């Protein structure tokens, strides 16, 4: 097992240290900063320095993006707090509560995709043996576009 990178978390971090610990490219860190999702300060040499709390922001942004939450939605949620501030557990809870509905919807869609992709999804293709039973002559197409069974409420 490789040695963990030694970073002195008692001081402000360089962008390289943030990149190494977060697993995010330096260019992505700059992008997040330009988007106002994270913030840094400048040292005497005008180099960016980051508080270690930025690692938590980046982790949350990365995971949220991976679940399909658009960056603008993430930014909107974070905008309720000063950029880069050290949030309390209650504040992080407030933030996650704001995402609960959309996350629940995503979970439901992903679960259906996982469980029903080998079945007729009501998309109008009529390509599976069971389509005539679940979607005879694409009757579900009358209800609207898209995979009617997969996207049912
Ligand atoms: S899978 Fe497309 S209509 Fe059945």
Coordinates of C-alpha atoms and ligand atoms in Angstrom, one line a residue:
X1 CA 0.0 0.0 0.0
X2 CA 1.5 3.4 -1.0
X3 CA 2.4 5.9 1.7
X4 CA -0.3 8.5 2.2
X5 CA 0.8 11.9 1.1
X6 CA 2.2 14.0 4.0
X7 CA 0.4 17.3 4.1
X8 CA 0.6 19.7 7.0
X9 CA -3.1 20.5 7.5
X10 CA -2.2 23.1 10.2
X11 CA -1.3 25.6 7.4
X12 CA -3.0 26.7 4.2
X13 CA -2.6 24.3 1.3
X14 CA -1.1 24.8 -2.2
X15 CA -3.3 24.0 -5.2
X16 CA -1.0 21.0 -5.8
X17 CA -1.7 19.6 -2.3
X18 CA -5.4 20.1 -2.8
X19 CA -5.2 18.3 -6.1
X20 CA -3.3 15.4 -4.7
X21 CA -5.5 14.9 -1.7
X22 CA -8.8 15.5 -3.4
X23 CA -8.0 13.5 -6.6
X24 CA -9.2 16.4 -8.7
X25 CA -7.0 18.0 -11.4
X26 CA -5.5 21.5 -10.7
X27 CA -7.5 22.8 -13.7
X28 CA -10.7 21.6 -12.1
X29 CA -9.8 23.3 -8.9
X30 CA -9.3 26.5 -10.8
X31 CA -12.6 25.9 -12.6
X32 CA -14.5 25.4 -9.3
X33 CA -12.9 28.6 -8.0
X34 CA -13.8 30.6 -11.1
X35 CA -17.4 29.3 -10.7
X36 CA -17.5 30.5 -7.1
X37 CA -17.8 27.1 -5.6
X38 CA -14.6 27.3 -3.6
X39 CA -12.3 30.1 -2.6
X40 CA -8.6 30.7 -1.9
X41 CA -6.5 33.4 -0.5
X42 CA -3.2 34.7 -1.9
X43 CA 0.2 34.6 -0.1
X44 CA 2.9 37.2 -0.2
X45 CA 4.1 35.7 -3.4
X46 CA 0.6 36.0 -4.9
X47 CA 0.2 32.2 -5.0
X48 CA -3.2 30.6 -4.2
X49 CA -3.6 29.0 -0.8
X50 CA -6.5 27.0 0.3
X51 CA -8.0 26.2 3.7
X52 CA -8.2 22.4 4.3
X53 CA -12.0 22.8 4.4
X54 CA -11.9 23.1 0.6
X55 CA -11.3 19.3 0.5
X56 CA -14.7 18.8 1.9
X57 CA -16.3 21.2 -0.6
X58 CA -14.5 19.4 -3.5
X59 CA -15.5 16.0 -2.2
X60 CA -19.2 17.0 -1.9
X61 CA -19.1 18.7 -5.4
X62 CA -17.5 15.6 -6.9
X63 CA -19.9 13.1 -5.4
X64 CA -22.9 15.3 -6.2
X65 CA -21.8 15.7 -9.8
X66 CA -21.3 11.9 -10.0
X67 CA -24.9 11.4 -8.9
X68 CA -26.0 13.7 -11.8
X69 CA -26.7 16.9 -9.9
X70 CA -25.8 19.7 -12.3
X71 CA -23.0 22.1 -11.2
X72 CA -25.4 25.0 -11.3
X73 CA -27.7 23.2 -8.8
X74 CA -24.7 22.5 -6.6
X75 CA -23.7 26.2 -6.8
X76 CA -27.2 27.3 -6.0
X77 CA -27.2 25.1 -2.9
X78 CA -23.8 26.3 -1.7
X79 CA -24.8 29.9 -2.4
X80 CA -26.7 30.0 0.9
X81 CA -23.4 30.2 2.7
X82 CA -20.3 32.3 2.4
X83 CA -18.0 30.8 -0.2
X84 CA -15.5 28.5 1.4
X85 CA -16.8 28.9 4.9
X86 CA -16.4 26.2 7.4
X87 CA -19.9 24.8 7.6
X88 CA -21.4 23.2 10.6
X89 CA -22.9 19.7 10.5
X90 CA -26.3 21.4 10.7
X91 CA -25.5 23.5 7.7
X92 CA -24.4 20.5 5.7
X93 CA -27.6 18.8 6.7
X94 CA -29.6 21.8 5.4
X95 CA -27.7 21.6 2.2
X96 CA -28.4 17.8 1.8
X97 CA -32.1 18.3 2.7
X98 CA -32.4 20.7 -0.3
X99 CA -31.1 17.9 -2.6
X100 CA -33.3 15.2 -1.0
X101 CA -36.2 15.3 -3.5
X102 CA -34.0 15.4 -6.6
X103 CA -31.7 12.6 -5.1
X104 CA -34.8 10.5 -4.3
X105 CA -35.9 10.9 -7.9
X106 CA -32.5 9.9 -9.2
X107 CA -32.4 6.9 -7.0
X108 CA -35.8 5.8 -8.2
X109 CA -34.8 6.3 -11.9
X110 CA -31.5 4.4 -11.4
X111 CA -33.2 1.6 -9.5
X112 CA -35.7 1.2 -12.3
X113 CA -33.0 1.3 -14.9
X114 CA -31.1 -1.4 -13.0
X115 CA -34.2 -3.6 -12.5
X116 CA -36.1 -3.0 -15.7
X117 CA -33.6 -2.6 -18.5
X118 CA -34.1 -6.2 -19.7
X119 CA -37.9 -5.6 -19.8
X120 CA -40.2 -3.6 -22.0
X121 CA -39.8 0.0 -21.0
X122 CA -42.6 1.3 -23.1
X123 CA -40.4 3.3 -25.5
X124 CA -42.2 2.5 -28.7
X125 CA -39.6 0.2 -30.2
X126 CA -41.7 -3.0 -29.8
X127 CA -38.4 -4.9 -30.1
X128 CA -38.8 -7.4 -27.2
X129 CA -41.0 -10.5 -27.0
X130 CA -42.9 -9.0 -24.1
X131 CA -43.6 -5.6 -25.8
X132 CA -46.9 -6.8 -27.2
X133 CA -48.0 -7.7 -23.7
X134 CA -46.8 -4.6 -21.9
X135 CA -47.2 -2.1 -24.7
X136 CA -49.5 -3.5 -27.4
X137 CA -49.0 -1.7 -30.7
X138 CA -47.3 1.1 -28.7
X139 CA -50.5 2.0 -26.9
X140 CA -48.4 3.8 -24.3
X141 CA -47.2 6.2 -26.9
X142 CA -50.6 7.9 -26.7
X143 CA -49.6 9.0 -23.1
X144 CA -46.6 11.0 -24.3
X145 CA -43.1 10.7 -25.5
X146 CA -40.2 8.6 -24.0
X147 CA -40.1 5.3 -22.2
X148 CA -43.6 5.4 -20.6
X149 CA -43.0 2.4 -18.3
X150 CA -39.5 3.4 -17.2
X151 CA -40.5 6.9 -16.4
X152 CA -43.9 6.3 -14.8
X153 CA -44.5 8.4 -11.7
Ligands
LIG1 S1 -39.0 -2.1 -25.1 FE1 -39.6 -0.5 -26.4 S2 -41.7 -0.7 -26.5 FE2 -41.1 -2.4 -25.4

